[in-house]
JSON list of C-alpha atoms in Angstrom, two decimals:
[
{"chain": "Q", "resi": 1, "resn": "UNK", "atom": "CA", "xyz": [0.00, 0.00, 0.00]},
{"chain": "Q", "resi": 2, "resn": "UNK", "atom": "CA", "xyz": [1.26, 3.47, -0.81]},
{"chain": "Q", "resi": 3, "resn": "UNK", "atom": "CA", "xyz": [1.43, 5.71, 2.26]},
{"chain": "Q", "resi": 4, "resn": "UNK", "atom": "CA", "xyz": [0.32, 9.33, 1.83]},
{"chain": "Q", "resi": 5, "resn": "UNK", "atom": "CA", "xyz": [1.32, 12.31, 3.91]},
{"chain": "Q", "resi": 6, "resn": "UNK", "atom": "CA", "xyz": [-1.29, 12.76, 6.64]},
{"chain": "Q", "resi": 7, "resn": "UNK", "atom": "CA", "xyz": [-2.31, 9.09, 6.81]},
{"chain": "Q", "resi": 8, "resn": "UNK", "atom": "CA", "xyz": [-3.07, 7.92, 10.33]},
{"chain": "Q", "resi": 9, "resn": "UNK", "atom": "CA", "xyz": [-1.65, 4.51, 11.20]},
{"chain": "Q", "resi": 10, "resn": "UNK", "atom": "CA", "xyz": [-3.44, 2.58, 13.93]},
{"chain": "Q", "resi": 11, "resn": "UNK", "atom": "CA", "xyz": [-1.63, -0.44, 15.31]},
{"chain": "Q", "resi": 12, "resn": "UNK", "atom": "CA", "xyz": [-1.60, -2.95, 18.12]},
{"chain": "Q", "resi": 13, "resn": "UNK", "atom": "CA", "xyz": [1.79, -3.29, 19.76]},
{"chain": "Q", "resi": 14, "resn": "UNK", "atom": "CA", "xyz": [3.16, -6.56, 21.10]},
{"chain": "Q", "resi": 15, "resn": "UNK", "atom": "CA", "xyz": [3.88, -5.45, 24.67]},
{"chain": "Q", "resi": 16, "resn": "UNK", "atom": "CA", "xyz": [1.54, -6.33, 27.54]},
{"chain": "Q", "resi": 17, "resn": "UNK", "atom": "CA", "xyz": [0.87, -2.62, 28.08]},
{"chain": "Q", "resi": 18, "resn": "UNK", "atom": "CA", "xyz": [-0.39, -2.42, 24.50]},
{"chain": "Q", "resi": 19, "resn": "UNK", "atom": "CA", "xyz": [-2.98, -5.07, 25.26]},
{"chain": "Q", "resi": 20, "resn": "UNK", "atom": "CA", "xyz": [-4.03, -3.13, 28.34]},
{"chain": "Q", "resi": 21, "resn": "UNK", "atom": "CA", "xyz": [-4.35, 0.10, 26.35]},
{"chain": "Q", "resi": 22, "resn": "UNK", "atom": "CA", "xyz": [-6.37, -1.63, 23.63]},
{"chain": "Q", "resi": 23, "resn": "UNK", "atom": "CA", "xyz": [-8.72, -3.60, 25.86]},
{"chain": "Q", "resi": 24, "resn": "UNK", "atom": "CA", "xyz": [-8.69, -2.04, 29.32]},
{"chain": "Q", "resi": 25, "resn": "UNK", "atom": "CA", "xyz": [-10.59, 1.21, 28.82]},
{"chain": "Q", "resi": 26, "resn": "UNK", "atom": "CA", "xyz": [-14.13, 2.51, 28.46]},
{"chain": "Q", "resi": 27, "resn": "UNK", "atom": "CA", "xyz": [-14.10, 1.82, 24.70]},
{"chain": "Q", "resi": 28, "resn": "UNK", "atom": "CA", "xyz": [-12.26, -1.52, 24.20]},
{"chain": "Q", "resi": 29, "resn": "UNK", "atom": "CA", "xyz": [-10.91, -2.06, 20.71]},
{"chain": "Q", "resi": 30, "resn": "UNK", "atom": "CA", "xyz": [-8.12, -3.79, 18.86]},
{"chain": "Q", "resi": 31, "resn": "UNK", "atom": "CA", "xyz": [-5.62, -0.92, 18.59]},
{"chain": "Q", "resi": 32, "resn": "UNK", "atom": "CA", "xyz": [-3.22, 0.55, 21.12]},
{"chain": "Q", "resi": 33, "resn": "UNK", "atom": "CA", "xyz": [-1.19, 3.10, 19.12]},
{"chain": "Q", "resi": 34, "resn": "UNK", "atom": "CA", "xyz": [-1.76, 5.87, 16.61]},
{"chain": "Q", "resi": 35, "resn": "UNK", "atom": "CA", "xyz": [0.93, 7.32, 14.37]},
{"chain": "Q", "resi": 36, "resn": "UNK", "atom": "CA", "xyz": [0.99, 9.94, 11.63]},
{"chain": "Q", "resi": 37, "resn": "UNK", "atom": "CA", "xyz": [2.77, 9.53, 8.29]},
{"chain": "Q", "resi": 38, "resn": "UNK", "atom": "CA", "xyz": [4.66, 12.37, 6.63]},
{"chain": "Q", "resi": 39, "resn": "UNK", "atom": "CA", "xyz": [5.96, 12.10, 3.07]},
{"chain": "Q", "resi": 40, "resn": "UNK", "atom": "CA", "xyz": [8.61, 14.62, 2.05]},
{"chain": "Q", "resi": 41, "resn": "UNK", "atom": "CA", "xyz": [7.39, 16.42, -1.07]},
{"chain": "Q", "resi": 42, "resn": "UNK", "atom": "CA", "xyz": [10.90, 16.76, -2.53]},
{"chain": "Q", "resi": 43, "resn": "UNK", "atom": "CA", "xyz": [12.35, 13.30, -1.84]},
{"chain": "Q", "resi": 44, "resn": "UNK", "atom": "CA", "xyz": [9.26, 11.11, -1.42]},
{"chain": "Q", "resi": 45, "resn": "UNK", "atom": "CA", "xyz": [10.79, 9.74, 1.80]},
{"chain": "Q", "resi": 46, "resn": "UNK", "atom": "CA", "xyz": [8.21, 8.77, 4.41]},
{"chain": "Q", "resi": 47, "resn": "UNK", "atom": "CA", "xyz": [8.61, 9.39, 8.14]},
{"chain": "Q", "resi": 48, "resn": "UNK", "atom": "CA", "xyz": [6.32, 8.06, 10.85]},
{"chain": "Q", "resi": 49, "resn": "UNK", "atom": "CA", "xyz": [5.58, 10.28, 13.86]},
{"chain": "Q", "resi": 50, "resn": "UNK", "atom": "CA", "xyz": [4.65, 8.16, 16.88]},
{"chain": "Q", "resi": 51, "resn": "UNK", "atom": "CA", "xyz": [4.45, 8.49, 20.67]},
{"chain": "Q", "resi": 52, "resn": "UNK", "atom": "CA", "xyz": [5.82, 5.53, 22.62]},
{"chain": "Q", "resi": 53, "resn": "UNK", "atom": "CA", "xyz": [5.51, 4.89, 26.35]},
{"chain": "Q", "resi": 54, "resn": "UNK", "atom": "CA", "xyz": [9.18, 4.05, 26.71]},
{"chain": "Q", "resi": 55, "resn": "UNK", "atom": "CA", "xyz": [10.62, 6.77, 24.44]},
{"chain": "Q", "resi": 56, "resn": "UNK", "atom": "CA", "xyz": [8.13, 9.62, 24.08]},
{"chain": "Q", "resi": 57, "resn": "UNK", "atom": "CA", "xyz": [7.59, 11.14, 20.64]},
{"chain": "Q", "resi": 58, "resn": "UNK", "atom": "CA", "xyz": [9.79, 9.53, 18.00]},
{"chain": "Q", "resi": 59, "resn": "UNK", "atom": "CA", "xyz": [10.40, 9.70, 14.27]},
{"chain": "Q", "resi": 60, "resn": "UNK", "atom": "CA", "xyz": [10.91, 6.47, 12.33]},
{"chain": "Q", "resi": 61, "resn": "UNK", "atom": "CA", "xyz": [11.32, 5.38, 8.76]},
{"chain": "Q", "resi": 62, "resn": "UNK", "atom": "CA", "xyz": [8.46, 3.27, 7.45]},
{"chain": "Q", "resi": 63, "resn": "UNK", "atom": "CA", "xyz": [10.70, 0.20, 7.44]},
{"chain": "Q", "resi": 64, "resn": "UNK", "atom": "CA", "xyz": [11.68, 0.76, 11.10]},
{"chain": "Q", "resi": 65, "resn": "UNK", "atom": "CA", "xyz": [8.02, 1.30, 12.00]},
{"chain": "Q", "resi": 66, "resn": "UNK", "atom": "CA", "xyz": [7.04, -1.95, 10.30]},
{"chain": "Q", "resi": 67, "resn": "UNK", "atom": "CA", "xyz": [9.92, -3.87, 11.92]},
{"chain": "Q", "resi": 68, "resn": "UNK", "atom": "CA", "xyz": [8.76, -3.00, 15.44]},
{"chain": "Q", "resi": 69, "resn": "UNK", "atom": "CA", "xyz": [6.44, -5.61, 16.88]},
{"chain": "Q", "resi": 70, "resn": "UNK", "atom": "CA", "xyz": [2.93, -4.91, 15.61]},
{"chain": "Q", "resi": 71, "resn": "UNK", "atom": "CA", "xyz": [0.03, -7.37, 15.54]},
{"chain": "Q", "resi": 72, "resn": "UNK", "atom": "CA", "xyz": [-1.99, -5.37, 13.02]},
{"chain": "Q", "resi": 73, "resn": "UNK", "atom": "CA", "xyz": [-1.92, -2.03, 11.21]},
{"chain": "Q", "resi": 74, "resn": "UNK", "atom": "CA", "xyz": [-4.86, -0.05, 9.86]},
{"chain": "Q", "resi": 75, "resn": "UNK", "atom": "CA", "xyz": [-4.32, 2.95, 7.58]},
{"chain": "Q", "resi": 76, "resn": "UNK", "atom": "CA", "xyz": [-6.85, 5.78, 7.84]},
{"chain": "Q", "resi": 77, "resn": "UNK", "atom": "CA", "xyz": [-7.07, 8.46, 5.16]},
{"chain": "Q", "resi": 78, "resn": "UNK", "atom": "CA", "xyz": [-9.56, 11.22, 4.49]},
{"chain": "Q", "resi": 79, "resn": "UNK", "atom": "CA", "xyz": [-11.88, 10.34, 1.65]},
{"chain": "Q", "resi": 80, "resn": "UNK", "atom": "CA", "xyz": [-11.16, 12.34, -1.53]},
{"chain": "Q", "resi": 81, "resn": "UNK", "atom": "CA", "xyz": [-14.68, 13.82, -1.42]},
{"chain": "Q", "resi": 82, "resn": "UNK", "atom": "CA", "xyz": [-14.32, 15.08, 2.17]},
{"chain": "Q", "resi": 83, "resn": "UNK", "atom": "CA", "xyz": [-15.30, 18.79, 2.37]},
{"chain": "Q", "resi": 84, "resn": "UNK", "atom": "CA", "xyz": [-12.05, 19.70, 4.15]},
{"chain": "Q", "resi": 85, "resn": "UNK", "atom": "CA", "xyz": [-10.05, 18.35, 1.18]},
{"chain": "Q", "resi": 86, "resn": "UNK", "atom": "CA", "xyz": [-12.26, 20.24, -1.25]},
{"chain": "Q", "resi": 87, "resn": "UNK", "atom": "CA", "xyz": [-11.26, 23.45, 0.52]},
{"chain": "Q", "resi": 88, "resn": "UNK", "atom": "CA", "xyz": [-7.57, 22.54, 0.93]},
{"chain": "Q", "resi": 89, "resn": "UNK", "atom": "CA", "xyz": [-6.14, 19.46, -0.80]},
{"chain": "Q", "resi": 90, "resn": "UNK", "atom": "CA", "xyz": [-2.85, 19.85, 1.12]},
{"chain": "Q", "resi": 91, "resn": "UNK", "atom": "CA", "xyz": [-4.48, 19.82, 4.58]},
{"chain": "Q", "resi": 92, "resn": "UNK", "atom": "CA", "xyz": [-3.33, 16.29, 5.57]},
{"chain": "Q", "resi": 93, "resn": "UNK", "atom": "CA", "xyz": [0.22, 17.00, 4.40]},
{"chain": "Q", "resi": 94, "resn": "UNK", "atom": "CA", "xyz": [0.38, 20.30, 6.28]},
{"chain": "Q", "resi": 95, "resn": "UNK", "atom": "CA", "xyz": [-0.90, 18.59, 9.45]},
{"chain": "Q", "resi": 96, "resn": "UNK", "atom": "CA", "xyz": [1.79, 15.92, 9.14]},
{"chain": "Q", "resi": 97, "resn": "UNK", "atom": "CA", "xyz": [4.44, 18.55, 8.44]},
{"chain": "Q", "resi": 98, "resn": "UNK", "atom": "CA", "xyz": [3.41, 20.45, 11.57]},
{"chain": "Q", "resi": 99, "resn": "UNK", "atom": "CA", "xyz": [3.65, 17.34, 13.78]},
{"chain": "Q", "resi": 100, "resn": "UNK", "atom": "CA", "xyz": [7.00, 16.37, 12.26]},
{"chain": "Q", "resi": 101, "resn": "UNK", "atom": "CA", "xyz": [8.37, 19.84, 13.05]},
{"chain": "Q", "resi": 102, "resn": "UNK", "atom": "CA", "xyz": [7.06, 19.71, 16.63]},
{"chain": "Q", "resi": 103, "resn": "UNK", "atom": "CA", "xyz": [8.78, 16.38, 17.30]},
{"chain": "Q", "resi": 104, "resn": "UNK", "atom": "CA", "xyz": [12.02, 17.58, 15.70]},
{"chain": "Q", "resi": 105, "resn": "UNK", "atom": "CA", "xyz": [11.87, 20.64, 17.98]},
{"chain": "Q", "resi": 106, "resn": "UNK", "atom": "CA", "xyz": [11.65, 18.39, 21.02]},
{"chain": "Q", "resi": 107, "resn": "UNK", "atom": "CA", "xyz": [7.93, 18.56, 21.85]}
]
């Protein structure tokens, strides 16, 4: 699957705390983590922005993200006919760019 800038990646980690996050809350589900994909417009290189319990906010390549223990991954993307995209087609990319910059700045 081709990852687009602004895609949200839901996953279920392999650690016991991931199972607790996924199942032990008011809205039990099958996912424990959310990440945001950013694709550099000039190079086409993808970076994943993710918050981890043990490391805080981190930046990973897609291959590093996929190599970490994940039981499942779901990619969420705004539908092309979404009104927000009709107003600004670059909205998902700009959101991803903003989050990438915040993590690089140490937030």
